[in-house]
PDB file of C-alpha atoms in Angstrom:
ATOM      1  CA  MET A 172      16.105  12.002 -16.969  1.00  0.00           C
ATOM      2  CA  LYS A 173      15.277  13.711 -13.700  1.00  0.00           C
ATOM      3  CA  THR A 174      15.264  11.857 -10.382  1.00  0.00           C
ATOM      4  CA  ALA A 175      13.678  13.206  -7.217  1.00  0.00           C
ATOM      5  CA  ILE A 176      14.490  11.868  -3.752  1.00  0.00           C
ATOM      6  CA  ILE A 177      11.360  12.296  -1.650  1.00  0.00           C
ATOM      7  CA  ILE A 178      11.479  11.864   2.120  1.00  0.00           C
ATOM      8  CA  PRO A 179       8.445  12.221   4.420  1.00  0.00           C
ATOM      9  CA  CYS A 180       9.583  13.283   7.879  1.00  0.00           C
ATOM     10  CA  TYR A 181       8.176  13.636  11.365  1.00  0.00           C
ATOM     11  CA  ASN A 182      10.633  14.346  14.196  1.00  0.00           C
ATOM     12  CA  GLU A 183      13.759  12.872  12.569  1.00  0.00           C
ATOM     13  CA  ALA A 184      16.288  15.412  13.840  1.00  0.00           C
ATOM     14  CA  LYS A 185      18.653  12.642  14.989  1.00  0.00           C
ATOM     15  CA  THR A 186      19.100  11.162  11.533  1.00  0.00           C
ATOM     16  CA  ILE A 187      17.864  13.481   8.784  1.00  0.00           C
ATOM     17  CA  ARG A 188      21.195  15.240   8.166  1.00  0.00           C
ATOM     18  CA  LYS A 189      22.989  11.949   7.498  1.00  0.00           C
ATOM     19  CA  VAL A 190      20.156  10.708   5.269  1.00  0.00           C
ATOM     20  CA  ILE A 191      20.279  13.873   3.149  1.00  0.00           C
ATOM     21  CA  PHE A 192      24.087  13.788   2.824  1.00  0.00           C
ATOM     22  CA  ASP A 193      24.033  10.089   1.877  1.00  0.00           C
ATOM     23  CA  TYR A 194      21.470  10.620  -0.887  1.00  0.00           C
ATOM     24  CA  GLN A 195      23.178  13.784  -2.146  1.00  0.00           C
ATOM     25  CA  LYS A 196      26.412  11.827  -2.452  1.00  0.00           C
ATOM     26  CA  THR A 197      24.763   8.809  -4.102  1.00  0.00           C
ATOM     27  CA  PHE A 198      22.502  10.837  -6.423  1.00  0.00           C
ATOM     28  CA  PRO A 199      24.450  14.085  -7.072  1.00  0.00           C
ATOM     29  CA  GLU A 200      22.150  15.170  -9.928  1.00  0.00           C
ATOM     30  CA  ALA A 201      18.886  14.530  -8.025  1.00  0.00           C
ATOM     31  CA  ASP A 202      16.817  16.982  -6.011  1.00  0.00           C
ATOM     32  CA  VAL A 203      16.270  15.927  -2.399  1.00  0.00           C
ATOM     33  CA  TYR A 204      12.849  16.897  -1.031  1.00  0.00           C
ATOM     34  CA  ILE A 205      11.990  16.809   2.646  1.00  0.00           C
ATOM     35  CA  TYR A 206       8.288  17.053   3.481  1.00  0.00           C
ATOM     36  CA  ASP A 207       7.982  17.977   7.138  1.00  0.00           C
ATOM     37  CA  ASN A 208       4.839  16.705   8.858  1.00  0.00           C
ATOM     38  CA  ASN A 209       4.518  18.990  11.913  1.00  0.00           C
ATOM     39  CA  SER A 210       7.893  18.134  13.443  1.00  0.00           C
ATOM     40  CA  THR A 211       8.655  19.759  16.775  1.00  0.00           C
ATOM     41  CA  ASP A 212      12.366  18.912  17.025  1.00  0.00           C
ATOM     42  CA  GLY A 213      13.748  21.170  14.295  1.00  0.00           C
ATOM     43  CA  THR A 214      13.862  18.540  11.544  1.00  0.00           C
ATOM     44  CA  ASP A 215      12.979  21.147   8.908  1.00  0.00           C
ATOM     45  CA  GLU A 216      15.770  23.567   9.899  1.00  0.00           C
ATOM     46  CA  ILE A 217      18.357  20.788   9.905  1.00  0.00           C
ATOM     47  CA  ALA A 218      17.160  19.676   6.466  1.00  0.00           C
ATOM     48  CA  LYS A 219      17.405  23.221   5.070  1.00  0.00           C
ATOM     49  CA  ALA A 220      20.929  23.598   6.438  1.00  0.00           C
ATOM     50  CA  ALA A 221      21.867  20.289   4.790  1.00  0.00           C
ATOM     51  CA  GLY A 222      20.774  21.578   1.381  1.00  0.00           C
ATOM     52  CA  ALA A 223      17.451  19.810   0.937  1.00  0.00           C
ATOM     53  CA  ILE A 224      14.313  21.366  -0.526  1.00  0.00           C
ATOM     54  CA  VAL A 225      11.946  21.588   2.439  1.00  0.00           C
ATOM     55  CA  ARG A 226       8.180  21.695   2.100  1.00  0.00           C
ATOM     56  CA  TYR A 227       5.402  21.198   4.618  1.00  0.00           C
ATOM     57  CA  GLU A 228       2.320  19.022   4.991  1.00  0.00           C
ATOM     58  CA  TYR A 229       0.172  20.017   7.953  1.00  0.00           C
ATOM     59  CA  LYS A 230      -2.339  17.151   7.798  1.00  0.00           C
ATOM     60  CA  GLN A 231      -0.811  14.536  10.066  1.00  0.00           C
ATOM     61  CA  GLY A 232      -0.004  11.108   8.642  1.00  0.00           C
ATOM     62  CA  LYS A 233       2.408   9.578   6.142  1.00  0.00           C
ATOM     63  CA  GLY A 234      -0.340   8.987   3.587  1.00  0.00           C
ATOM     64  CA  ASN A 235      -1.189  12.691   3.616  1.00  0.00           C
ATOM     65  CA  VAL A 236       2.477  13.554   3.101  1.00  0.00           C
ATOM     66  CA  VAL A 237       2.899  11.155   0.183  1.00  0.00           C
ATOM     67  CA  ARG A 238      -0.246  12.569  -1.451  1.00  0.00           C
ATOM     68  CA  SER A 239       1.264  16.068  -1.403  1.00  0.00           C
ATOM     69  CA  MET A 240       4.644  14.859  -2.653  1.00  0.00           C
ATOM     70  CA  PHE A 241       3.105  12.982  -5.586  1.00  0.00           C
ATOM     71  CA  ARG A 242       0.934  15.966  -6.534  1.00  0.00           C
ATOM     72  CA  GLU A 243       3.574  18.660  -6.313  1.00  0.00           C
ATOM     73  CA  ILE A 244       6.827  17.126  -7.537  1.00  0.00           C
ATOM     74  CA  ASP A 245       7.545  16.544 -11.215  1.00  0.00           C
ATOM     75  CA  ALA A 246      10.241  14.023 -12.165  1.00  0.00           C
ATOM     76  CA  ASP A 247      10.935  10.972 -14.328  1.00  0.00           C
ATOM     77  CA  CYS A 248      11.914   8.786 -11.374  1.00  0.00           C
ATOM     78  CA  TYR A 249      10.872   9.154  -7.755  1.00  0.00           C
ATOM     79  CA  ILE A 250      12.863   7.478  -4.985  1.00  0.00           C
ATOM     80  CA  MET A 251      10.910   7.452  -1.734  1.00  0.00           C
ATOM     81  CA  THR A 252      12.757   6.639   1.463  1.00  0.00           C
ATOM     82  CA  ASP A 253      12.393   7.227   5.204  1.00  0.00           C
ATOM     83  CA  GLY A 254      14.197   9.844   7.232  1.00  0.00           C
ATOM     84  CA  ASP A 255      15.288   7.413   9.952  1.00  0.00           C
ATOM     85  CA  ASP A 256      18.495   6.172   8.253  1.00  0.00           C
ATOM     86  CA  THR A 257      17.325   2.553   8.082  1.00  0.00           C
ATOM     87  CA  TYR A 258      17.857   2.181   4.300  1.00  0.00           C
ATOM     88  CA  PRO A 259      21.363   2.540   2.776  1.00  0.00           C
ATOM     89  CA  ALA A 260      21.279   5.177   0.035  1.00  0.00           C
ATOM     90  CA  GLU A 261      23.480   3.154  -2.298  1.00  0.00           C
ATOM     91  CA  ASP A 262      20.847   0.401  -2.427  1.00  0.00           C
ATOM     92  CA  ALA A 263      18.444   2.831  -4.076  1.00  0.00           C
ATOM     93  CA  ILE A 264      20.629   2.966  -7.208  1.00  0.00           C
ATOM     94  CA  ALA A 265      19.212  -0.363  -8.380  1.00  0.00           C
ATOM     95  CA  LEU A 266      15.680   0.963  -7.883  1.00  0.00           C
ATOM     96  CA  GLU A 267      16.435   4.016 -10.014  1.00  0.00           C
ATOM     97  CA  GLU A 268      17.928   1.827 -12.741  1.00  0.00           C
ATOM     98  CA  ALA A 269      14.859  -0.427 -12.775  1.00  0.00           C
ATOM     99  CA  VAL A 270      12.525   2.566 -13.172  1.00  0.00           C
ATOM    100  CA  LEU A 271      14.535   4.577 -15.709  1.00  0.00           C
ATOM    101  CA  SER A 272      15.213   1.505 -17.863  1.00  0.00           C
ATOM    102  CA  GLY A 273      11.458   0.930 -18.150  1.00  0.00           C
ATOM    103  CA  ASN A 274      11.572  -2.445 -16.396  1.00  0.00           C
ATOM    104  CA  ALA A 275       9.478  -1.266 -13.455  1.00  0.00           C
ATOM    105  CA  ASP A 276       6.608   1.102 -12.821  1.00  0.00           C
ATOM    106  CA  MET A 277       7.261   0.524  -9.130  1.00  0.00           C
ATOM    107  CA  ALA A 278      10.554  -0.847  -7.806  1.00  0.00           C
ATOM    108  CA  ILE A 279      10.417  -2.247  -4.284  1.00  0.00           C
ATOM    109  CA  GLY A 280      13.335  -2.429  -1.888  1.00  0.00           C
ATOM    110  CA  ASP A 281      13.001  -5.917  -0.407  1.00  0.00           C
ATOM    111  CA  ARG A 282      14.203  -5.840   3.222  1.00  0.00           C
ATOM    112  CA  LEU A 283      12.744  -9.166   4.264  1.00  0.00           C
ATOM    113  CA  SER A 284      15.076 -11.174   2.023  1.00  0.00           C
ATOM    114  CA  SER A 285      18.180  -9.622   3.575  1.00  0.00           C
ATOM    115  CA  THR A 286      18.844  -8.195   7.053  1.00  0.00           C
ATOM    116  CA  TYR A 287      15.429  -7.094   8.317  1.00  0.00           C
ATOM    117  CA  PHE A 288      14.677  -9.991  10.677  1.00  0.00           C
ATOM    118  CA  THR A 289      18.097  -9.780  12.340  1.00  0.00           C
ATOM    119  CA  GLU A 290      18.321  -5.968  12.509  1.00  0.00           C
ATOM    120  CA  ASN A 291      14.746  -5.157  13.553  1.00  0.00           C
ATOM    121  CA  LYS A 292      14.386  -5.282  17.337  1.00  0.00           C
ATOM    122  CA  ARG A 293      10.576  -5.253  17.379  1.00  0.00           C
ATOM    123  CA  PRO A 294       9.435  -8.906  17.095  1.00  0.00           C
ATOM    124  CA  PHE A 295       5.762  -8.098  16.560  1.00  0.00           C
ATOM    125  CA  HIS A 296       6.737  -5.995  13.528  1.00  0.00           C
ATOM    126  CA  ASN A 297       8.490  -9.045  12.078  1.00  0.00           C
ATOM    127  CA  THR A 298       5.378 -11.171  12.555  1.00  0.00           C
ATOM    128  CA  GLY A 299       3.133  -8.425  11.203  1.00  0.00           C
ATOM    129  CA  ASN A 300       5.183  -8.037   8.035  1.00  0.00           C
ATOM    130  CA  VAL A 301       4.992 -11.761   7.327  1.00  0.00           C
ATOM    131  CA  LEU A 302       1.233 -11.933   7.989  1.00  0.00           C
ATOM    132  CA  VAL A 303       0.476  -8.916   5.779  1.00  0.00           C
ATOM    133  CA  ARG A 304       2.631 -10.355   2.992  1.00  0.00           C
ATOM    134  CA  LYS A 305       0.867 -13.717   3.123  1.00  0.00           C
ATOM    135  CA  MET A 306      -2.562 -12.100   3.289  1.00  0.00           C
ATOM    136  CA  ILE A 307      -2.029  -9.877   0.244  1.00  0.00           C
ATOM    137  CA  ASN A 308      -0.341 -12.574  -1.817  1.00  0.00           C
ATOM    138  CA  PHE A 309      -3.222 -14.946  -1.087  1.00  0.00           C
ATOM    139  CA  LEU A 310      -6.018 -12.474  -1.797  1.00  0.00           C
ATOM    140  CA  PHE A 311      -4.447 -10.966  -4.921  1.00  0.00           C
ATOM    141  CA  HIS A 312      -2.716 -14.094  -6.298  1.00  0.00           C
ATOM    142  CA  ALA A 313       0.683 -12.402  -6.122  1.00  0.00           C
ATOM    143  CA  ASN A 314       4.186 -13.174  -4.911  1.00  0.00           C
ATOM    144  CA  VAL A 315       5.449  -9.890  -3.478  1.00  0.00           C
ATOM    145  CA  LYS A 316       8.183 -10.446  -0.906  1.00  0.00           C
ATOM    146  CA  ASP A 317       8.053  -7.143   1.017  1.00  0.00           C
ATOM    147  CA  ILE A 318       4.723  -5.340   1.185  1.00  0.00           C
ATOM    148  CA  MET A 319       5.478  -2.584   3.683  1.00  0.00           C
ATOM    149  CA  THR A 320       8.987  -1.447   2.806  1.00  0.00           C
ATOM    150  CA  GLY A 321       9.593   2.305   2.900  1.00  0.00           C
ATOM    151  CA  LEU A 322      12.232   2.353   0.133  1.00  0.00           C
ATOM    152  CA  ARG A 323      10.584   2.399  -3.299  1.00  0.00           C
ATOM    153  CA  GLY A 324      11.079   3.791  -6.768  1.00  0.00           C
ATOM    154  CA  PHE A 325       8.294   4.969  -9.091  1.00  0.00           C
ATOM    155  CA  ASN A 326       7.916   6.299 -12.588  1.00  0.00           C
ATOM    156  CA  LYS A 327       5.780   9.319 -13.423  1.00  0.00           C
ATOM    157  CA  GLU A 328       2.810   7.293 -14.710  1.00  0.00           C
ATOM    158  CA  PHE A 329       2.473   5.458 -11.412  1.00  0.00           C
ATOM    159  CA  VAL A 330       2.828   8.601  -9.293  1.00  0.00           C
ATOM    160  CA  LYS A 331       0.376  10.719 -11.274  1.00  0.00           C
ATOM    161  CA  SER A 332      -2.277   7.996 -11.523  1.00  0.00           C
ATOM    162  CA  PHE A 333      -2.190   6.699  -7.943  1.00  0.00           C
ATOM    163  CA  PRO A 334      -5.372   7.784  -6.093  1.00  0.00           C
ATOM    164  CA  ILE A 335      -4.165   7.919  -2.495  1.00  0.00           C
ATOM    165  CA  THR A 336      -6.858   7.373   0.120  1.00  0.00           C
ATOM    166  CA  SER A 337      -4.732   6.259   3.095  1.00  0.00           C
ATOM    167  CA  LYS A 338      -3.801   8.842   5.704  1.00  0.00           C
ATOM    168  CA  GLY A 339      -1.158   6.992   7.695  1.00  0.00           C
ATOM    169  CA  PHE A 340       1.377   4.184   7.556  1.00  0.00           C
ATOM    170  CA  GLU A 341      -0.957   1.917   5.595  1.00  0.00           C
ATOM    171  CA  ILE A 342       0.098   3.882   2.488  1.00  0.00           C
ATOM    172  CA  GLU A 343       2.725   1.257   1.519  1.00  0.00           C
ATOM    173  CA  THR A 344       0.080  -1.475   1.555  1.00  0.00           C
ATOM    174  CA  GLU A 345      -2.200   0.656  -0.605  1.00  0.00           C
ATOM    175  CA  MET A 346       0.623   1.265  -3.101  1.00  0.00           C
ATOM    176  CA  THR A 347       1.293  -2.444  -3.486  1.00  0.00           C
ATOM    177  CA  ILE A 348      -2.357  -3.383  -3.948  1.00  0.00           C
ATOM    178  CA  PHE A 349      -2.879  -0.530  -6.432  1.00  0.00           C
ATOM    179  CA  ALA A 350       0.090  -1.731  -8.494  1.00  0.00           C
ATOM    180  CA  LEU A 351      -1.155  -5.326  -8.476  1.00  0.00           C
ATOM    181  CA  ASP A 352      -4.728  -4.386  -9.367  1.00  0.00           C
ATOM    182  CA  SER A 353      -3.748  -1.893 -12.084  1.00  0.00           C
ATOM    183  CA  ASN A 354      -1.297  -4.283 -13.786  1.00  0.00           C
ATOM    184  CA  PHE A 355       1.725  -2.069 -13.185  1.00  0.00           C
ATOM    185  CA  SER A 356       5.069  -3.819 -13.496  1.00  0.00           C
ATOM    186  CA  ILE A 357       6.741  -4.470 -10.135  1.00  0.00           C
ATOM    187  CA  VAL A 358      10.423  -5.257  -9.671  1.00  0.00           C
ATOM    188  CA  GLU A 359      11.804  -6.251  -6.277  1.00  0.00           C
ATOM    189  CA  VAL A 360      15.424  -5.576  -5.401  1.00  0.00           C
ATOM    190  CA  PRO A 361      16.996  -6.987  -2.218  1.00  0.00           C
ATOM    191  CA  ILE A 362      18.288  -4.147  -0.035  1.00  0.00           C
ATOM    192  CA  GLY A 363      20.031  -3.834   3.283  1.00  0.00           C
ATOM    193  CA  TYR A 364      18.226  -2.745   6.413  1.00  0.00           C
ATOM    194  CA  ARG A 365      19.603  -1.407   9.661  1.00  0.00           C
ATOM    195  CA  ASP A 366      17.659  -0.640  12.805  1.00  0.00           C
ATOM    196  CA  ARG A 367      17.172   2.934  13.945  1.00  0.00           C
ATOM    197  CA  PRO A 368      20.187   4.424  15.747  1.00  0.00           C
ATOM    198  CA  GLU A 369      19.957   4.929  19.491  1.00  0.00           C
ATOM    199  CA  GLY A 370      17.845   7.951  20.373  1.00  0.00           C
ATOM    200  CA  SER A 371      15.697   7.750  17.243  1.00  0.00           C
ATOM    201  CA  GLU A 372      12.183   6.542  18.009  1.00  0.00           C
ATOM    202  CA  SER A 373       9.761   4.813  15.645  1.00  0.00           C
ATOM    203  CA  LYS A 374       6.400   6.499  15.008  1.00  0.00           C
ATOM    204  CA  LEU A 375       4.731   3.161  14.301  1.00  0.00           C
ATOM    205  CA  ASN A 376       2.296   1.646  16.784  1.00  0.00           C
ATOM    206  CA  THR A 377       2.387  -2.113  16.325  1.00  0.00           C
ATOM    207  CA  TYR A 378      -1.240  -2.750  17.196  1.00  0.00           C
ATOM    208  CA  SER A 379      -3.204   0.312  16.052  1.00  0.00           C
ATOM    209  CA  ASP A 380      -1.267   0.684  12.800  1.00  0.00           C
ATOM    210  CA  GLY A 381      -1.468  -3.084  12.260  1.00  0.00           C
ATOM    211  CA  ILE A 382      -5.258  -2.960  12.568  1.00  0.00           C
ATOM    212  CA  LYS A 383      -5.371  -0.064  10.076  1.00  0.00           C
ATOM    213  CA  VAL A 384      -3.287  -2.057   7.602  1.00  0.00           C
ATOM    214  CA  VAL A 385      -5.575  -5.096   7.857  1.00  0.00           C
ATOM    215  CA  LYS A 386      -8.661  -2.888   7.426  1.00  0.00           C
ATOM    216  CA  THR A 387      -7.025  -1.314   4.381  1.00  0.00           C
ATOM    217  CA  ILE A 388      -6.338  -4.733   2.843  1.00  0.00           C
ATOM    218  CA  ILE A 389      -9.934  -5.881   3.374  1.00  0.00           C
ATOM    219  CA  GLY A 390     -11.359  -2.601   2.073  1.00  0.00           C
ATOM    220  CA  LEU A 391      -9.172  -2.621  -1.041  1.00  0.00           C
ATOM    221  CA  PHE A 392      -9.945  -6.292  -1.667  1.00  0.00           C
ATOM    222  CA  LYS A 393     -13.646  -5.388  -1.627  1.00  0.00           C
ATOM    223  CA  ASP A 394     -13.066  -2.474  -3.992  1.00  0.00           C
ATOM    224  CA  THR A 395     -10.736  -4.242  -6.419  1.00  0.00           C
ATOM    225  CA  ARG A 396     -12.170  -7.785  -6.332  1.00  0.00           C
ATOM    226  CA  PRO A 397     -15.887  -7.187  -5.654  1.00  0.00           C
ATOM    227  CA  PHE A 398     -17.117 -10.469  -7.148  1.00  0.00           C
ATOM    228  CA  ALA A 399     -14.665 -12.558  -5.107  1.00  0.00           C
ATOM    229  CA  PHE A 400     -15.438 -10.573  -1.948  1.00  0.00           C
ATOM    230  CA  PHE A 401     -19.234 -10.691  -2.120  1.00  0.00           C
ATOM    231  CA  SER A 402     -19.482 -14.228  -3.508  1.00  0.00           C
ATOM    232  CA  THR A 403     -17.298 -15.477  -0.643  1.00  0.00           C
ATOM    233  CA  ILE A 404     -19.640 -13.861   1.883  1.00  0.00           C
ATOM    234  CA  SER A 405     -22.647 -15.371   0.081  1.00  0.00           C
ATOM    235  CA  ALA A 406     -21.049 -18.822   0.079  1.00  0.00           C
ATOM    236  CA  VAL A 407     -20.382 -18.652   3.833  1.00  0.00           C
ATOM    237  CA  ILE A 408     -23.971 -17.567   4.570  1.00  0.00           C
ATOM    238  CA  LEU A 409     -25.430 -20.283   2.332  1.00  0.00           C
ATOM    239  CA  LEU A 410     -23.268 -22.959   3.970  1.00  0.00           C
ATOM    240  CA  LEU A 411     -24.486 -21.863   7.404  1.00  0.00           C
ATOM    241  CA  CYS A 412     -28.083 -21.910   6.142  1.00  0.00           C
ATOM    242  CA  LEU A 413     -27.576 -25.399   4.755  1.00  0.00           C
ATOM    243  CA  GLY A 414     -26.182 -26.585   8.080  1.00  0.00           C
ATOM    244  CA  PHE A 415     -29.342 -25.431   9.901  1.00  0.00           C
ATOM    245  CA  PHE A 416     -31.706 -26.529   7.135  1.00  0.00           C
ATOM    246  CA  ILE A 417     -30.591 -30.186   6.864  1.00  0.00           C
ATOM    247  CA  PRO A 418     -31.972 -31.192  10.330  1.00  0.00           C
ATOM    248  CA  ILE A 419     -35.272 -29.464   9.500  1.00  0.00           C
ATOM    249  CA  LEU A 420     -35.478 -31.264   6.149  1.00  0.00           C
ATOM    250  CA  THR A 421     -34.593 -34.596   7.761  1.00  0.00           C
ATOM    251  CA  GLY A 422     -37.315 -34.143  10.380  1.00  0.00           C
ATOM    252  CA  TYR A 423     -39.865 -33.246   7.705  1.00  0.00           C
ATOM    253  CA  VAL A 424     -39.009 -36.364   5.658  1.00  0.00           C
ATOM    254  CA  GLU A 425     -39.329 -38.577   8.721  1.00  0.00           C
ATOM    255  CA  THR A 426     -42.487 -37.079  10.296  1.00  0.00           C
ATOM    256  CA  GLY A 427     -44.079 -34.957   7.592  1.00  0.00           C
ATOM    257  CA  MET A 428     -43.986 -31.956   9.961  1.00  0.00           C
ATOM    258  CA  VAL A 429     -41.801 -28.868  10.266  1.00  0.00           C
ATOM    259  CA  SER A 430     -40.829 -28.580  13.909  1.00  0.00           C
ATOM    260  CA  LYS A 431     -38.720 -25.386  13.810  1.00  0.00           C
ATOM    261  CA  TYR A 432     -40.641 -22.683  11.977  1.00  0.00           C
ATOM    262  CA  PRO A 433     -38.664 -19.760  13.492  1.00  0.00           C
ATOM    263  CA  THR A 434     -35.371 -21.317  12.389  1.00  0.00           C
ATOM    264  CA  LEU A 435     -36.756 -21.936   8.907  1.00  0.00           C
ATOM    265  CA  ILE A 436     -37.889 -18.305   8.635  1.00  0.00           C
ATOM    266  CA  VAL A 437     -34.448 -17.037   9.678  1.00  0.00           C
ATOM    267  CA  ILE A 438     -32.769 -19.418   7.228  1.00  0.00           C
ATOM    268  CA  SER A 439     -35.008 -18.210   4.395  1.00  0.00           C
ATOM    269  CA  ALA A 440     -34.210 -14.569   5.186  1.00  0.00           C
ATOM    270  CA  ALA A 441     -30.480 -15.292   5.394  1.00  0.00           C
ATOM    271  CA  ALA A 442     -30.514 -17.216   2.094  1.00  0.00           C
ATOM    272  CA  THR A 443     -32.292 -14.299   0.435  1.00  0.00           C
ATOM    273  CA  ILE A 444     -29.638 -11.920   1.756  1.00  0.00           C
ATOM    274  CA  ALA A 445     -26.923 -14.241   0.416  1.00  0.00           C
ATOM    275  CA  ILE A 446     -28.462 -14.258  -3.059  1.00  0.00           C
ATOM    276  CA  ILE A 447     -28.830 -10.462  -3.081  1.00  0.00           C
ATOM    277  CA  ASN A 448     -25.234 -10.168  -1.864  1.00  0.00           C
ATOM    278  CA  PHE A 449     -24.041 -12.417  -4.699  1.00  0.00           C
ATOM    279  CA  PHE A 450     -25.730 -10.310  -7.368  1.00  0.00           C
ATOM    280  CA  CYS A 451     -24.304  -7.155  -5.766  1.00  0.00           C
ATOM    281  CA  GLY A 452     -20.892  -8.694  -6.438  1.00  0.00           C
ATOM    282  CA  VAL A 453     -21.857  -9.408 -10.058  1.00  0.00           C
ATOM    283  CA  ILE A 454     -23.022  -5.832 -10.648  1.00  0.00           C
ATOM    284  CA  LEU A 455     -19.995  -4.289  -8.927  1.00  0.00           C
ATOM    285  CA  SER A 456     -17.613  -6.493 -10.925  1.00  0.00           C
ATOM    286  CA  VAL A 457     -19.131  -5.134 -14.152  1.00  0.00           C
ATOM    287  CA  LEU A 458     -18.671  -1.571 -12.877  1.00  0.00           C
ATOM    288  CA  LYS A 459     -15.105  -2.421 -11.861  1.00  0.00           C
ATOM    289  CA  LYS A 460     -14.378  -3.686 -15.372  1.00  0.00           C
ATOM    290  CA  GLN A 461     -15.692  -0.436 -16.846  1.00  0.00           C
ATOM    291  CA  HIS A 462     -13.540   1.516 -14.396  1.00  0.00           C
ATOM    292  CA  ARG A 463     -10.535  -0.548 -15.540  1.00  0.00           C
ATOM    293  CA  HIS A 464     -11.198   0.379 -19.159  1.00  0.00           C
ATOM    294  CA  ASN A 465     -11.440   4.071 -18.258  1.00  0.00           C
ATOM    295  CA  PHE A 466      -8.243   3.860 -16.212  1.00  0.00           C
ATOM    296  CA  GLU A 467      -6.361   2.301 -19.146  1.00  0.00           C
ATOM    297  CA  ARG A 468      -7.538   5.132 -21.404  1.00  0.00           C
ATOM    298  CA  PHE A 469      -6.314   7.608 -18.799  1.00  0.00           C
ATOM    299  CA  LEU A 470      -2.909   5.902 -18.667  1.00  0.00           C
ATOM    300  CA  ASN A 471      -2.641   6.013 -22.448  1.00  0.00           C
ATOM    301  CA  SER A 472      -3.372   9.750 -22.396  1.00  0.00           C
ATOM    302  CA  LEU A 473      -0.880  10.316 -19.573  1.00  0.00           C
ATOM    303  CA  HIS A 474       1.793   8.348 -21.424  1.00  0.00           C
ATOM    304  CA  TYR A 475       1.177  10.367 -24.598  1.00  0.00           C
ATOM    305  CA  LEU A 476       1.401  13.704 -22.746  1.00  0.00           C
ATOM    306  CA  THR A 477       4.573  12.617 -20.966  1.00  0.00           C
ATOM    307  CA  LYS A 478       6.121  11.665 -24.286  1.00  0.00           C
ATOM    308  CA  ILE A 479       5.224  15.038 -25.828  1.00  0.00           C
ATOM    309  CA  ASN A 480       6.669  16.960 -22.872  1.00  0.00           C
ATOM    310  CA  LYS A 481       9.980  15.122 -23.224  1.00  0.00           C
TER     311      LYS A 481
END
């Protein structure tokens, strides 16, 4: 069974050598791939000297890098980590075991249950992680402890069927939602976390990347749960219409006259929009179900081909 260590990198010259050596020592039979994303500090040359397989992705953004890695690399187990030396390599052994044993399609390294909140020095990142976790678990009826961790393990079926649309750091959120929506098995393993060493700077922007993550969650909720999304919007609009309509109805009962024709016209138009919106959700949910059936057939074919190749 072949394991590939895949590491997206952008300006990680301070730490990449240690990360490569740690994973080579922990996984001596695995290939270590570094995908350089337009680094300007010599990350790629350091990685080559350390014995890693270096490839390049010129479209900026972690999502773009992961897309190339998933397309180009062939393995039975994929361990994805960051090049900033925040995840101990030995903790990834449990992720590999979960994937290769067949217990997990995606194994997640859970930082938030261990040292993340004490090690991470960026308080808004702590708050953001908790909010994103609660938001996804509420919308998708799940109980995932760490949504945005960068240490994960995947099997081939997950990697080759994952349609990546994210370009940046929202890729981890997209992975989690895809796994939940597609009924892939998820195993979470508590892992250690240590903050970046001095001189190594994070590429994350708390606010802009946070907004992208929230937009990704809302967009994927619309795409994967269309009936819930559109019916919720319809319910809100109808409740607002009812709130404005009750005084008009009360006045009509008392006086026999409609005193607010403009309001009534707007309410009627809004109620019509709400009804149309509701049936859009019904139609899209049927299409989503058909897509689900097609996706399951694709997975069956992929599983069969994988079995033959072995």
